[in-house]
Each structure stands twice: as structure tokens, then as C-alpha cells.
Coordinates of C-alpha atoms and ligand atoms in Angstrom, one line a residue:
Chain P
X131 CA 4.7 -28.7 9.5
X132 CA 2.9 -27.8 12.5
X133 CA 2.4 -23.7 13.0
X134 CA 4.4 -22.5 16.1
X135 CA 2.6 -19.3 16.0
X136 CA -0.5 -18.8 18.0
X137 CA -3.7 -17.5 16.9
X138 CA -3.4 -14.4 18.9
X139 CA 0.0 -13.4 17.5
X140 CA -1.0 -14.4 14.1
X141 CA -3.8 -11.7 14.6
X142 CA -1.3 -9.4 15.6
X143 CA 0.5 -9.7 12.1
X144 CA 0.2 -7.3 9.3
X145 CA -0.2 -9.5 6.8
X146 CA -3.9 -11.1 8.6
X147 CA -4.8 -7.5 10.1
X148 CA -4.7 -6.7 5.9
X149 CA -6.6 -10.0 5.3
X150 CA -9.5 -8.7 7.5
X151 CA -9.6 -5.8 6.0
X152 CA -9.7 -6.9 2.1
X153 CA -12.7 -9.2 3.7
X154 CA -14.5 -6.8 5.5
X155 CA -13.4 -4.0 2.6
X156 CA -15.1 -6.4 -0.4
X157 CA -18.3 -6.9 2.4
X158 CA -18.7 -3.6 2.4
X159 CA -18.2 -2.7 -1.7
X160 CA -21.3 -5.4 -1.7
X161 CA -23.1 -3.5 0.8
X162 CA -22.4 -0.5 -0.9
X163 CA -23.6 -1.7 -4.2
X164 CA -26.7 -2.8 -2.7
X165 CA -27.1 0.3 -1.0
X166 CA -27.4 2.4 -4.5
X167 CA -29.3 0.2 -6.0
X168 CA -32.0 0.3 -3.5
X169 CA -31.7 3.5 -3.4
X170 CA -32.2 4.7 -6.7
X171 CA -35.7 3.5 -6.2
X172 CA -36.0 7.3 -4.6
X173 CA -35.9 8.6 -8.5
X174 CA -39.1 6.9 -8.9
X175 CA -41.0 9.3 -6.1
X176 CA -42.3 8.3 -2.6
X177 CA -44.1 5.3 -3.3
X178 CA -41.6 3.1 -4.5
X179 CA -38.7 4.2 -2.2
X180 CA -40.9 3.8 1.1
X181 CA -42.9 0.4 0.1
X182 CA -38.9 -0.7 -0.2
X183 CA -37.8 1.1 3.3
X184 CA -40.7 -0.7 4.6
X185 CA -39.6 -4.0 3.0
X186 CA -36.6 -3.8 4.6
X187 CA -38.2 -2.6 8.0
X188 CA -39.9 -5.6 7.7
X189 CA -36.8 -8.0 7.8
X190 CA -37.6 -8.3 11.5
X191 CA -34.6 -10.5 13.0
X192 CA -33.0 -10.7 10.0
X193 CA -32.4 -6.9 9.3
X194 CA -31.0 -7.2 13.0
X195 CA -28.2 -9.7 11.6
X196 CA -27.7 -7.6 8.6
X197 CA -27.4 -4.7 11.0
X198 CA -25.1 -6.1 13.2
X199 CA -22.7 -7.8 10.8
X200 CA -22.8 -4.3 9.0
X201 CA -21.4 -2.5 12.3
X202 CA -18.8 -5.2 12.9
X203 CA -17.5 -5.2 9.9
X204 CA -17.1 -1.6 9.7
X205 CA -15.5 -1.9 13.0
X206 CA -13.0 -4.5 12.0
X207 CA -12.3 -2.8 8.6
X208 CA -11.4 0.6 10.4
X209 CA -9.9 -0.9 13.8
X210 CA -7.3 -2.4 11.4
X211 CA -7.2 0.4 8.8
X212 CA -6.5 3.0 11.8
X213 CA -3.9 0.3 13.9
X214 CA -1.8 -0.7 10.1
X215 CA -1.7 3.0 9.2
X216 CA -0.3 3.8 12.9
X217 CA 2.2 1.0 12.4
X218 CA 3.1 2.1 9.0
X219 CA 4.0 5.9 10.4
X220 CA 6.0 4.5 12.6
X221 CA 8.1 2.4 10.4
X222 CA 9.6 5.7 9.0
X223 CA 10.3 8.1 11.8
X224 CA 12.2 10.4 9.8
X225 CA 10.9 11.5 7.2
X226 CA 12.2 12.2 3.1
X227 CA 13.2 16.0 2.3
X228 CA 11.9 15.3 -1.2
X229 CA 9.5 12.4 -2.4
X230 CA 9.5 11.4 -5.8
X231 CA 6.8 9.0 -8.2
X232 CA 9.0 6.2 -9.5
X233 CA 6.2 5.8 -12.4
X234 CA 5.8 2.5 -14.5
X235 CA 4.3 -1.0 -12.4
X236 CA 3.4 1.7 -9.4
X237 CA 0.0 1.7 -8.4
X238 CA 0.7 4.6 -5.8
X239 CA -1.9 7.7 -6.5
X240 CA -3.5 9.5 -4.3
X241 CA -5.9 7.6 -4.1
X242 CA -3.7 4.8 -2.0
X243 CA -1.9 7.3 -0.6
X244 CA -4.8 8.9 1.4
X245 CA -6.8 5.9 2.7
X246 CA -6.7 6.6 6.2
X247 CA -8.3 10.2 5.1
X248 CA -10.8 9.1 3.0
X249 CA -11.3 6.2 5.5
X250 CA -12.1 8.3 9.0
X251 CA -14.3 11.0 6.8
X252 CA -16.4 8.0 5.5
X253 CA -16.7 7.0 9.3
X254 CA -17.0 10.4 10.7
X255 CA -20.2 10.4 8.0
X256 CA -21.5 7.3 8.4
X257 CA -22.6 8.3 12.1
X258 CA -24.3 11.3 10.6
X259 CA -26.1 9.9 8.2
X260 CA -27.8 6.9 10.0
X261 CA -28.4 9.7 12.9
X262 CA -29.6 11.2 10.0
X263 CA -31.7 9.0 8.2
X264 CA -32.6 5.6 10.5
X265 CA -32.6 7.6 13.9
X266 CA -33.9 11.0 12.2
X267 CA -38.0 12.4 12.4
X268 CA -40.4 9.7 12.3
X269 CA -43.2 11.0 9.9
X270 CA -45.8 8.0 8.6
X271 CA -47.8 7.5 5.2
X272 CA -50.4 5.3 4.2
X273 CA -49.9 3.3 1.2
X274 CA -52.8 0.5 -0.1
X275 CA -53.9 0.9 3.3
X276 CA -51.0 0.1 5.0
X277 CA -49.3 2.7 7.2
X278 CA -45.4 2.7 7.2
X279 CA -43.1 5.0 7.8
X280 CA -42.4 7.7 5.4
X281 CA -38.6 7.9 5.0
X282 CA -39.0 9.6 1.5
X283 CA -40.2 12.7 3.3
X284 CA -37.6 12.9 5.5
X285 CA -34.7 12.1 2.3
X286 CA -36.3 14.9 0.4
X287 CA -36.2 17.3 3.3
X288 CA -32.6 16.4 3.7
X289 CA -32.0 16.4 0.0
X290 CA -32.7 19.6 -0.1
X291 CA -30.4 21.0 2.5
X292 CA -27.3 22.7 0.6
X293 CA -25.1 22.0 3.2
X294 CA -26.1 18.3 3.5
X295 CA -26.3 17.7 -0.3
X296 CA -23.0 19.2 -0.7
X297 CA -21.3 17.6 2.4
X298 CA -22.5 14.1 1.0
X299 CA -21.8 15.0 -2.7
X300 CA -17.8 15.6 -1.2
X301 CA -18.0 12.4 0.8
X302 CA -19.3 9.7 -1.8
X303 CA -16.3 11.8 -4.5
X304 CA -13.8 10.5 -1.5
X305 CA -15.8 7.0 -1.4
X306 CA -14.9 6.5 -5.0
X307 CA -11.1 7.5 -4.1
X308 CA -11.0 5.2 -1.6
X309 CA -12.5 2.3 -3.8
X310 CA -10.5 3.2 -6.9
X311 CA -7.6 1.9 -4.8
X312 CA -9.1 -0.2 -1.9
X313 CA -10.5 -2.7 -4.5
X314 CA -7.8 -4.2 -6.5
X315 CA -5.5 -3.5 -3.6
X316 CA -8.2 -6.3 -1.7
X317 CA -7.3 -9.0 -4.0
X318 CA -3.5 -8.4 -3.3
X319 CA -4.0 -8.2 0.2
X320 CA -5.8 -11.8 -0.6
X321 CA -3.0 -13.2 -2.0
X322 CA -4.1 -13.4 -5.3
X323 CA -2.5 -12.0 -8.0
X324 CA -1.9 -13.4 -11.8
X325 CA -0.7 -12.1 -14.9
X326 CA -3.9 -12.4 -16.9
X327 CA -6.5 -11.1 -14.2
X328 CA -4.7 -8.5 -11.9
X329 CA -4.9 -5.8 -14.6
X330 CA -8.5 -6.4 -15.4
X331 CA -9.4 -6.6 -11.3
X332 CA -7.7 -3.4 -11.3
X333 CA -9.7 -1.9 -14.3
X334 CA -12.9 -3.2 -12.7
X335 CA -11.8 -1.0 -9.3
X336 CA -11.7 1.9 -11.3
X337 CA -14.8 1.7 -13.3
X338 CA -16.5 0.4 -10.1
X339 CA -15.6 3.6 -8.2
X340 CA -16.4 5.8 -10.6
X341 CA -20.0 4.3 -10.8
X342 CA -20.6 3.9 -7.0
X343 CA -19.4 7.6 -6.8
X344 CA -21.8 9.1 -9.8
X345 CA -24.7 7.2 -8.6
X346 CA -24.6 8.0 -5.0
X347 CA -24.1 12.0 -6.1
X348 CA -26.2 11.7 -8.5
X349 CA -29.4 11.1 -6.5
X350 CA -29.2 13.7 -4.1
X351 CA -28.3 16.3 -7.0
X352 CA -31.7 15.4 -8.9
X353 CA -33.3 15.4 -6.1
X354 CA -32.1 19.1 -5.2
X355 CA -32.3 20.4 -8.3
X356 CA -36.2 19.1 -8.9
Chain U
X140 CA 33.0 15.7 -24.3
X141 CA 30.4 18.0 -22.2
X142 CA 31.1 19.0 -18.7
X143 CA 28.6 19.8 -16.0
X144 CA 28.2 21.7 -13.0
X145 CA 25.3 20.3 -10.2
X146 CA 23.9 21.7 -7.2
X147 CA 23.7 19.0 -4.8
X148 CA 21.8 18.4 -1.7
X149 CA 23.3 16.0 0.4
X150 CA 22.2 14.3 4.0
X151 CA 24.9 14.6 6.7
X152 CA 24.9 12.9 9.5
X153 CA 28.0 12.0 12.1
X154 CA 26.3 9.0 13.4
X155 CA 23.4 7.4 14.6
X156 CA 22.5 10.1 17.5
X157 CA 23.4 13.2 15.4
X158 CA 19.6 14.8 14.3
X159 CA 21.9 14.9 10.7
X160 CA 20.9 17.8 8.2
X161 CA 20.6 18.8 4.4
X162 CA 24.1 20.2 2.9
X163 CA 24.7 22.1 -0.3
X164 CA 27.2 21.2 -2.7
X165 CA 28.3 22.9 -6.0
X166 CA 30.4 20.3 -8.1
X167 CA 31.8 21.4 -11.8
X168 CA 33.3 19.0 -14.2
X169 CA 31.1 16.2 -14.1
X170 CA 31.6 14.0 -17.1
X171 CA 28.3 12.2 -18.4
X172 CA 30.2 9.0 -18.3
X173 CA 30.7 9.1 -15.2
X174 CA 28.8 7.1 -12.9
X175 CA 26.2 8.6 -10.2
X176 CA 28.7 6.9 -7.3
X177 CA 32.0 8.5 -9.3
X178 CA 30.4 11.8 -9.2
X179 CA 30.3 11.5 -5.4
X180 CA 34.2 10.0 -5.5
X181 CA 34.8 13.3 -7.5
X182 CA 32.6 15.1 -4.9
X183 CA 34.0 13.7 -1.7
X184 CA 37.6 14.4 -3.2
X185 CA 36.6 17.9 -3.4
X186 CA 35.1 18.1 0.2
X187 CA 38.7 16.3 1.6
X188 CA 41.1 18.5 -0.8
X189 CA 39.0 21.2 1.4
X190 CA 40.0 20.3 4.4
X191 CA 36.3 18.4 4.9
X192 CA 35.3 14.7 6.4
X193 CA 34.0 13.0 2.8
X194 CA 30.6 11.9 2.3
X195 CA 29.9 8.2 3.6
X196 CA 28.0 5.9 1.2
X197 CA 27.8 2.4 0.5
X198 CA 29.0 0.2 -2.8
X199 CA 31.0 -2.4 -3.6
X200 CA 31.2 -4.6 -6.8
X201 CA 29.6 -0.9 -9.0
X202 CA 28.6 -3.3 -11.5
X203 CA 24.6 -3.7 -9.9
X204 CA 24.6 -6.7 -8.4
X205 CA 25.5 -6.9 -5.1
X206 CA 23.2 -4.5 -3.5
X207 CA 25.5 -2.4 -1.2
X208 CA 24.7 0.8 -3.3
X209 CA 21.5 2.3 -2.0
X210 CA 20.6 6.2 -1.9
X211 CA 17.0 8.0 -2.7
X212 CA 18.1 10.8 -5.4
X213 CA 15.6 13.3 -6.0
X214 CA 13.1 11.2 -4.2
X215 CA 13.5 8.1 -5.9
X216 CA 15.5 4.9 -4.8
X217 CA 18.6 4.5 -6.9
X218 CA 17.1 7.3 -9.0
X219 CA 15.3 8.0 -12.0
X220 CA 16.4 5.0 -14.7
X221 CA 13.8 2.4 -14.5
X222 CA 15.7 -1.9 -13.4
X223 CA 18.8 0.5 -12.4
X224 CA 21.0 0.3 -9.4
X225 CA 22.4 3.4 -8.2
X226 CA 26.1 2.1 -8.7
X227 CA 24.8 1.7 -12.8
X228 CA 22.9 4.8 -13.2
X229 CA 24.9 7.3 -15.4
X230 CA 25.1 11.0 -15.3
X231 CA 24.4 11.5 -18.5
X232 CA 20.7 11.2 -17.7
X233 CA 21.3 14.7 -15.7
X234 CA 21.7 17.8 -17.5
X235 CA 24.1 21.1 -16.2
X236 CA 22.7 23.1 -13.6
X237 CA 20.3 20.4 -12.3
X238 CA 19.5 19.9 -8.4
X239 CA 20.2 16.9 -7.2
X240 CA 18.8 16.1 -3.7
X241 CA 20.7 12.8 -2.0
X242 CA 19.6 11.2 1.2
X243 CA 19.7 7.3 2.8
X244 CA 17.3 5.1 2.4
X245 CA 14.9 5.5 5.3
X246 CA 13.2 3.3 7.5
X247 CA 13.0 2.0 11.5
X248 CA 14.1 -1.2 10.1
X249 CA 17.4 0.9 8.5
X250 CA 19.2 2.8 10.7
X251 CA 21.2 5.7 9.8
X252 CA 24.8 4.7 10.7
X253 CA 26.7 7.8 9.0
X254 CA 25.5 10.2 6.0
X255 CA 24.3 8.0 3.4
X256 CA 25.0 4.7 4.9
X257 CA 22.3 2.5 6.6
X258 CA 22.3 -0.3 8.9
X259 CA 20.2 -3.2 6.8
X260 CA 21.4 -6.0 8.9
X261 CA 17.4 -6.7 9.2
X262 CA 17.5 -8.2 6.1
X263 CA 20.3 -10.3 8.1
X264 CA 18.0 -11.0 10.5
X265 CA 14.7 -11.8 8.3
X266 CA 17.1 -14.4 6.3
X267 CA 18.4 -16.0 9.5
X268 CA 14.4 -16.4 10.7
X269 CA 13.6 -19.1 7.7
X270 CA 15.4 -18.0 4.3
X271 CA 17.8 -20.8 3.8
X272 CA 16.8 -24.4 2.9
X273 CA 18.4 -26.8 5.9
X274 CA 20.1 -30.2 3.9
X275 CA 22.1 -33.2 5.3
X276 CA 25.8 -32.9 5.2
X277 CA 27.3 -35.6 2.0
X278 CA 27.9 -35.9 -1.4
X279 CA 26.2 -33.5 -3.9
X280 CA 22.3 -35.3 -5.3
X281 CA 22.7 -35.8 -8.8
X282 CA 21.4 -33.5 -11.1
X283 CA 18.1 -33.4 -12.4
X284 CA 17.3 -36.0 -9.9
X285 CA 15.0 -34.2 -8.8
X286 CA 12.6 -32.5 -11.3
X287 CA 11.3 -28.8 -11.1
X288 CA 9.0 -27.6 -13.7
X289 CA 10.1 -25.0 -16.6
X290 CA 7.0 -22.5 -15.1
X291 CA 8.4 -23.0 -11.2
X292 CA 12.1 -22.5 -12.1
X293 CA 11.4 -19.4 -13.8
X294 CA 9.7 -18.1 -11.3
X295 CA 11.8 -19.2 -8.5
X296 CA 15.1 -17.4 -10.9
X297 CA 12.7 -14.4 -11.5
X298 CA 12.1 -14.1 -7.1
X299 CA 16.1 -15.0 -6.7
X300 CA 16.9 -12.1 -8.6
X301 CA 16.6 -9.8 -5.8
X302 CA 19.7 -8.5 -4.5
X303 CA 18.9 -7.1 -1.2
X304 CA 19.7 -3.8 -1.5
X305 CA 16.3 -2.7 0.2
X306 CA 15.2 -0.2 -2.3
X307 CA 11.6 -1.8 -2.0
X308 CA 11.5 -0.6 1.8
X309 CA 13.5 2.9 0.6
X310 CA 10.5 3.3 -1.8
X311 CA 7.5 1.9 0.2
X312 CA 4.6 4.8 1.2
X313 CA 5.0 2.6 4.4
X314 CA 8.6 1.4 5.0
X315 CA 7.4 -1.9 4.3
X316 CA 9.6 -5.2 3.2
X317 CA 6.8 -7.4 1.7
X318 CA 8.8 -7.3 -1.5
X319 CA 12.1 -8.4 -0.2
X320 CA 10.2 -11.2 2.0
X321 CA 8.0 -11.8 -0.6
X322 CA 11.0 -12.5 -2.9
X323 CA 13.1 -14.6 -0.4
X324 CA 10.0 -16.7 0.4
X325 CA 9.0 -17.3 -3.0
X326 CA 12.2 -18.4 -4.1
X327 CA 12.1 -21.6 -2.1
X328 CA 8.4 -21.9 -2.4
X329 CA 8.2 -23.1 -5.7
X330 CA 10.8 -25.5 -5.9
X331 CA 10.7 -28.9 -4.1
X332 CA 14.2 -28.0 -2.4
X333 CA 12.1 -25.4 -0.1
X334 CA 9.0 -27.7 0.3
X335 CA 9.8 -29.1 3.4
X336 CA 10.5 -25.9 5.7
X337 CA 7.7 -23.8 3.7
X338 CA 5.8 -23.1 6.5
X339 CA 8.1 -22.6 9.1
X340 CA 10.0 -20.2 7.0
X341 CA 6.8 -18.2 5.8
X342 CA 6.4 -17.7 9.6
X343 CA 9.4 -17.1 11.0
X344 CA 10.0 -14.3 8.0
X345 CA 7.2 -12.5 8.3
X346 CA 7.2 -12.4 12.0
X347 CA 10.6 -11.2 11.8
X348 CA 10.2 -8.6 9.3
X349 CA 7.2 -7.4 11.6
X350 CA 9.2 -7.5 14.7
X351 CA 12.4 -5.4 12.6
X352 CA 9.9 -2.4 12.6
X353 CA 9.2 -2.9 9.0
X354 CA 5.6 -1.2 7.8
X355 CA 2.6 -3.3 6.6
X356 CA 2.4 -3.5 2.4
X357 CA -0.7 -1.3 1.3
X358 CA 0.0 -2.3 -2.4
X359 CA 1.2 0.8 -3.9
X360 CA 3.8 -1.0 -5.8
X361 CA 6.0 1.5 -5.7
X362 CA 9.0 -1.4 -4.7
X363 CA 8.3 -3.1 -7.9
X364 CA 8.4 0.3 -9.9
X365 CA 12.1 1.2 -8.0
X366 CA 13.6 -2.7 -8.0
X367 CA 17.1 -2.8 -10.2
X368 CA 15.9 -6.1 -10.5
X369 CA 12.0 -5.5 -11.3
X370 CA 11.0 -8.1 -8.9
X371 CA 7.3 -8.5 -9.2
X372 CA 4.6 -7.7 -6.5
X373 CA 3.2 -11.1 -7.2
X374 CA 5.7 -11.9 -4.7
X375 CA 4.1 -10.6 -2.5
X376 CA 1.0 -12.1 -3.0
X377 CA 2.7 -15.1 -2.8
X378 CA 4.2 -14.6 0.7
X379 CA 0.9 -13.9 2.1
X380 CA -1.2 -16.9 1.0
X381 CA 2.1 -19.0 2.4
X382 CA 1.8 -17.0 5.5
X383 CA -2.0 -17.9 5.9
X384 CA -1.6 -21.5 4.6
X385 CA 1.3 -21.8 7.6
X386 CA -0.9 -20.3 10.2
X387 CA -4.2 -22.5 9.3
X388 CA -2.1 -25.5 8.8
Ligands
HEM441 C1 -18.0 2.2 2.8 C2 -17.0 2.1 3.5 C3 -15.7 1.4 3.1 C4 -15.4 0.5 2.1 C5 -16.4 0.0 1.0 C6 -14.0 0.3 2.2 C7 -13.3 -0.6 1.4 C8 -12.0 -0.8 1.4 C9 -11.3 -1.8 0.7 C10 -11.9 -2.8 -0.3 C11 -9.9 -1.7 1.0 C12 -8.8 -2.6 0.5 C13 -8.4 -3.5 1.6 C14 -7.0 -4.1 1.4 O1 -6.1 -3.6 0.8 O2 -6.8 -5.2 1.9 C15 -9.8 -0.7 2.0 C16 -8.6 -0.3 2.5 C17 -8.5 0.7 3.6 N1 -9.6 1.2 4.3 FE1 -11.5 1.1 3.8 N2 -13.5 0.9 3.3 C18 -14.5 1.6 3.9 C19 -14.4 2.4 5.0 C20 -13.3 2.6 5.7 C21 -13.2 3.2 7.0 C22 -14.4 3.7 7.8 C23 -11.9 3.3 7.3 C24 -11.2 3.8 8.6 C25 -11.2 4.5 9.4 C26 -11.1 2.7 6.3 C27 -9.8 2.6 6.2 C28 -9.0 2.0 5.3 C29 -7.6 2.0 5.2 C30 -6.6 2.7 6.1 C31 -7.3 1.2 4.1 C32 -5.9 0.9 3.6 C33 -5.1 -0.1 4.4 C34 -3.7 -0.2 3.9 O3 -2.9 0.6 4.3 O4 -3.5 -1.1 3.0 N3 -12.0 2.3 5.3 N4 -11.1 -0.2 2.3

């Protein structure tokens, strides 16, 4: 049967404007992921963690796409976080006297109950910290003959600013809360759900928060405390 | 038999324009065996013997399954017992001296029309959009004629369970009716009866339940923790890969 809605309204539904954000959501665990990984190369001293900056640098056109596609889907993820959590305040103008936890099959924590919290602090950092880090001092090394720039220098300088460490310590904690719920809640949002692997996905959520959060406080802690 | 005496909380509300407020109760004599929508007869027999205008609240068949009983108590929809409509839960699972808060089930989508009672003629609405199955006037098809697996009738029974009552929206972080929708559109979805008008009717209800003010479903699950009939969130999975196969198709 042919679809009478448009593409337009369809955007305008709740059910895609949750669809693009499970999409862009799961983009953005993978960036994430990628993200520590790379960077625990910074426990290894400067070498390793600028000759893989520089890697990176090196991309050329390709970091540009990576770049991009980073920003839009940060902007797609939060346009449609900020517009469904708008549209959800106003679907109950007056508000319960008391609010209870029905327990059992509920998934409700406070962890899904504060994603548009943890959401606007992880953006409100994000602009920091690549002000911080990609648009931050320019200081240059020379490694095998090569010069590059030296971004370790500029981390460990950073690292070792208590109210930066501790700021970022607070933010990746909320990162974790926002994962612990975002990711499972992404499949749903998908459509999928299935008695054998919806508890599991949800499992994986939790163990994957918990990880992205120790491993991105982890780093600037050692590197404070060394 | 023990006897109890509540402190009771109640939202009062003349009608839809009043702002509506909190008002204290004290009822003695509650039995345990009474149920939580006797206590309020008792109550409201009280408030008129007093010269007051009785406490307005929905029910009908008291025997959970025609979803007019509604009510958030203590800040749970239909209260604490887990697969329990209000009209079912006992007071019994209340001890003397407790403090019982009472208000409507609130949404955009679920107008206050007086005290307790809300307007969920949305629902109304959201069936009308696509939740029927449309079939040619004559004789009855013969049974069994045409076949629906064991898996998709159970599934289909397990979705037609729900009773409307809107607890799932009463309940939702959001106000949201994914599970009721999810429920309605499921039911049809997996049995060849609905086949035909699947994607219209994934549309039309979902666009409708936006359009009735309803909130978007952030998966809390907190609907499928308060449903008298434990209808499953996988519902509402369900209605949302319908609603993206009707809008790609
Ligand atoms: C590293 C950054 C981020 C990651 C990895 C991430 C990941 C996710 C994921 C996987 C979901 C689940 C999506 C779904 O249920 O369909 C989600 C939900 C959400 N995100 Fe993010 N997110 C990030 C940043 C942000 C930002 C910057 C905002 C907004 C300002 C935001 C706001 C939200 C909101 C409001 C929800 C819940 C939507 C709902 O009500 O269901 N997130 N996030």
C-alpha cells in the first residue's frame, strides 16, 4: 500500500526523529570507542601518542570527511535529542505531586531519566575540549627526523590542570550514564527487540559504559598523578 | 477482621478550567477486603453525609477488564501490585496509618474533566486513524480457513490483551502512548486479517497519536512495568519497524 505520508512529515514524527538518533547515538559509541583506544597510546609517553596524532593529521581529505560526518552527526543526535525532550515536556503540562518507581520490566533509572542533562554537558564539553585540544597551542617535535606537531605536550599540560582533569573526570562519569541507558535504549528505538538478545544488548550497555567511562578517567588521572 | 484508618491525599478539580488542588482526607474503618475503588465509595459517602460534592473517578465492570479505572496512587498507575488494575487492587496491601496520595492520570493527550476523571477519547481517536481491520459485508469465512501460526496468534492474543485504560501514558517519563499503539498495531500485524491495511494503519496511528499531544517513547519501560495486562515493550518495537517499513514502502 502506497505511503500517504510525505518525507517531510515523516521527519517530523517521533518515532524517525528517535531513529536518527539511535543511528547517529551507535555512530558516535563507535567514535567514542575509537577515541579511547587511540588514546590510550598517551600511557605509552610522547612518542607513541604524537607519531599517532600525526597519523591521523595525515589523513588529508579523509580526516575532513571523518571530521565532518563527526559534526553532523553530533548535530543530528542533539537537534533531535533537544526537539523530542521539548516535545516530551510538553506532553505533560501538569505535573505529578508524587512520582513513584513501578520496579520489575522498568528500565527507568537515572540514567534514562537525565539524558537531556548528561546530553547538553557532553556538548557544552565537546566545544571545550577540541578548542582545547585541536584548536589549542601549537608546539612541534621532531621525531626520526620528521617534525610534527607535538599534541602530547599540550595533553600533559592540560592533564595536569586540576580543574580541567576534574571537570573531564565529572563529564566522561556522566558519558557512561548516558550510554548505560542510550545504548540498549538504541536498539529499541531501532525496532529491534527479541526475547533472547534484548537482555544481553542491555548487559552489553552497561558493561560498555562502565568501560568507556573508566578508561577515559583513567588516562587523565595517571597522567596527573605521574 | 482488622480495621484501618488512612490519610488520604486526593486531587480536586471542578472541571477542566479549575487550576484543581491536593485535599486531605482522614477515613477510619477500612476493611482489607475492601477494594481500593470501595474505599473511595466509603470515602465519597463520607464527604456527601458531610454535606460535600463526592470525589469523581472512573470504573465500570470492577472486575479489571474494561479499563475505565485509572488513578496514579502514591505515584504509581493503578498502584503498587504488579499486572493489577486499580478496580482489583485490594486494601489489604495497605497498612493503618499509611498516606495515600491519589491523583488522575496525567497527560496533554488526557484531559482533566473533573477530580480523578480524564478525557482518553484520544485513544478514540488513535483507533479510528487505522486500528480496525475493514472486511466485506456477508456470510461469516469458515474457520480455520485461513491459517495463522501457533507463534503469531500468541502474540497477536498477548498485544490484544490491552485494555485501554492508558496506564502506559499515566506511567511514561514522557506522557508517551507507544505502548497502547504499539499494542493495537501489533495485534493486526501478525495475523493475515490485518495484512492488507498494515501500512496505512501503522501510519495513520502513529501520526495520530503524535498529533493527540502524546510524548515520544524514550524506552524506560515503565508502561510495561505498570500494564494490568503486562503488555510487552516489544510492542513497541514492533510498531516502529511497521511505521518505517510504511513510510519507505
Ligand atoms: C559522545 C556523545 C554521545 C553519544 C555517544 C550518545 C549516544 C546516545 C545513544 C546511543 C542514545 C540512544 C538513542 C535512542 O534511544 O534512540 C542517546 C540518546 C539521547 N541522547 Fe545522546 N549521545 C551523545 C551526545 C549527546 C548530546 C550532545 C546530546 C544533546 C544535547 C544528547 C542527547 C540525547 C538525548 C536527549 C537522548 C534520549 C532521547 C530520548 O528521549 O529517547 N546526546 N544518546
Amino acid at each position: 500500500m502506497a505511503a500517504s505520508t510525505s518525507v517531510s512529515n515523516a521527519f517530523r514524527s517521533t518515532i524517525v526523529k528517535k531513529i536518527l538518533m539511535s543511528l547517529t547515538g551507535l555512530g558516535l559509541v563507535i567514535f567514542v570507542l575509537g577515541h579511547l583506544i587511540g588514546n590510550l597510546s598517551l600511557l605509552f609517553g610522547p612518542e607513541p601518542f604524537n607519531l599517532y596524532s600525526h597519523k591521523l593529521m595525515s589523513l588529508g581529505p579523509l580526516l575532513w570527511v571523518i571530521e565532518i560526518g563527526l559534526v553532523a552527526f553530533f548535530l543530528i543526535h542533539a537537534w533531535n535529542g533537544i526537539s523530542v525532550s521539548r516535545h516530551n515536556r510538553r506532553s505533560r503540562p501538569v505535573r505529578y505531586a508524587k512520582t513513584g518507581d513501578a520496579g520489575g520490566p522498568s528500565k527507568k533509572s537515572l540514567s534514562s531519566v537525565s539524558m537531556i542533562f548528561t546530553g547538553i554537558i557532553l556538548l557544552v564539553f565537546l566545544v571545550i575540549h577540541v578548542a582545547t585540544f585541536k584548536y589549542g597551542a601549537y608546539y612541534t617535535t621532531v621525531i626520526d627526523g620528521v617534525e610534527m606537531r607535538d599534541l602530547y605536550k599540550l595533553v600533559y599540560q592540560k592533564f595536569h590542570d586540576p580543574l580541567y582533569v576534574f571537570g573531564y573526570t565529572g563529564v566522561m562519569i556522566l558519558l557512561g550514564f548516558h550510554l548505560r541507558h542510550g545504548f540498549w535504549s538504541a536498539f529499541q528505538s531501532l525496532g529491534t527487540n527479541h526475547p533472547r538478545y534484548s537482555g544481553p544488548i542491555y548487559t552489553i550497555g552497561v558493561v560498555l559504559a562502565i568501560v568507556l567511562a573508566i578508561g577515559f578517567i583513567a588516562i587523565p588521572l595517571y597522567t596527573y598523578f605521574n | 477482621m482488622s480495621e484501618m484508618t488512612l490519610k488520604l491525599s486526593v486531587w480536586r478539580q471542578e472541571n477542566a478550567a479549575d487550576a484543581g488542588k491536593m485535599v486531605d482526607y482522614t477515613l477510619p474503618g477500612v476493611s482489607e477486603h475492601m477494594s481500593f475503588l470501595e474505599m473511595l465509595d466509603v470515602l465519597n459517602e463520607k464527604i456527601i453525609a458531610e454535606g460535600g460534592d463526592p470525589i469523581e473517578f472512573d470504573n465500570d465492570c470492577r472486575e479489571g477488564i474494561c479499563g475505565m479505572c485509572s488513578l496514579v496512587i502514591n505515584g504509581i498507575a493503578h498502584g503498587p501490585e504488579k499486572r493489577t488494575a486499580t478496580c482489583q487492587l485490594h486494601m489489604r496491601h495497605f497498612k493503618d496509618g499509611d498516606h495515600i496520595t491519589i491523583e488522575p492520570f496525567r497527560a496533554e493527550g488526557f484531559p482533566v474533566i473533573r477530580d480523578l476523571t480524564v478525557d482518553r477519547s484520544s485513544f478514540d481517536r488513535i483507533i479510528a486513524a487505522g486500528g480496525y481491520v475493514s472486511v466485506n459485508t456477508g456470510n461469516a469465512p469458515d474457520a480455520n480457513a485461513v491459517p495463522v501460526s501457533k507463534e503469531a496468534a500468541d502474540k497477536a492474543m498477548d498485544a490484544a490483551a490491552c485494555i485501554g485504560c492508558g496506564a502506559c501514558v499515566a506511567a511514561c517519563p514522557n506522557a508517551s502512548a507507544a505502548l497502547f499503539v504499539g499494542a493495537k498495531i501489533s495485534q493486526y500485524a501478525l495475523q493475515p486479517q490485518g495484512d492488507p491495511e498494515r501500512a496505512r494503519r501503522a501510519q495513520r496511528m502513529v501520526d495520530q497519536m503524535d498529533a493527540e499531544g502524546f510524548g515520544a517513547c524514550s524506552n524506560h519501560a515503565e508502561c510495561e512495568a505498570v500494564c494490568p495486562k503486562g503488555i510487552s515493550i516489544m510492542n513497541i518495537a514492533r510498531m516502529r519497524r511497521e511505521y518505517l517499513k510504511a513510510i519507505i514502502s
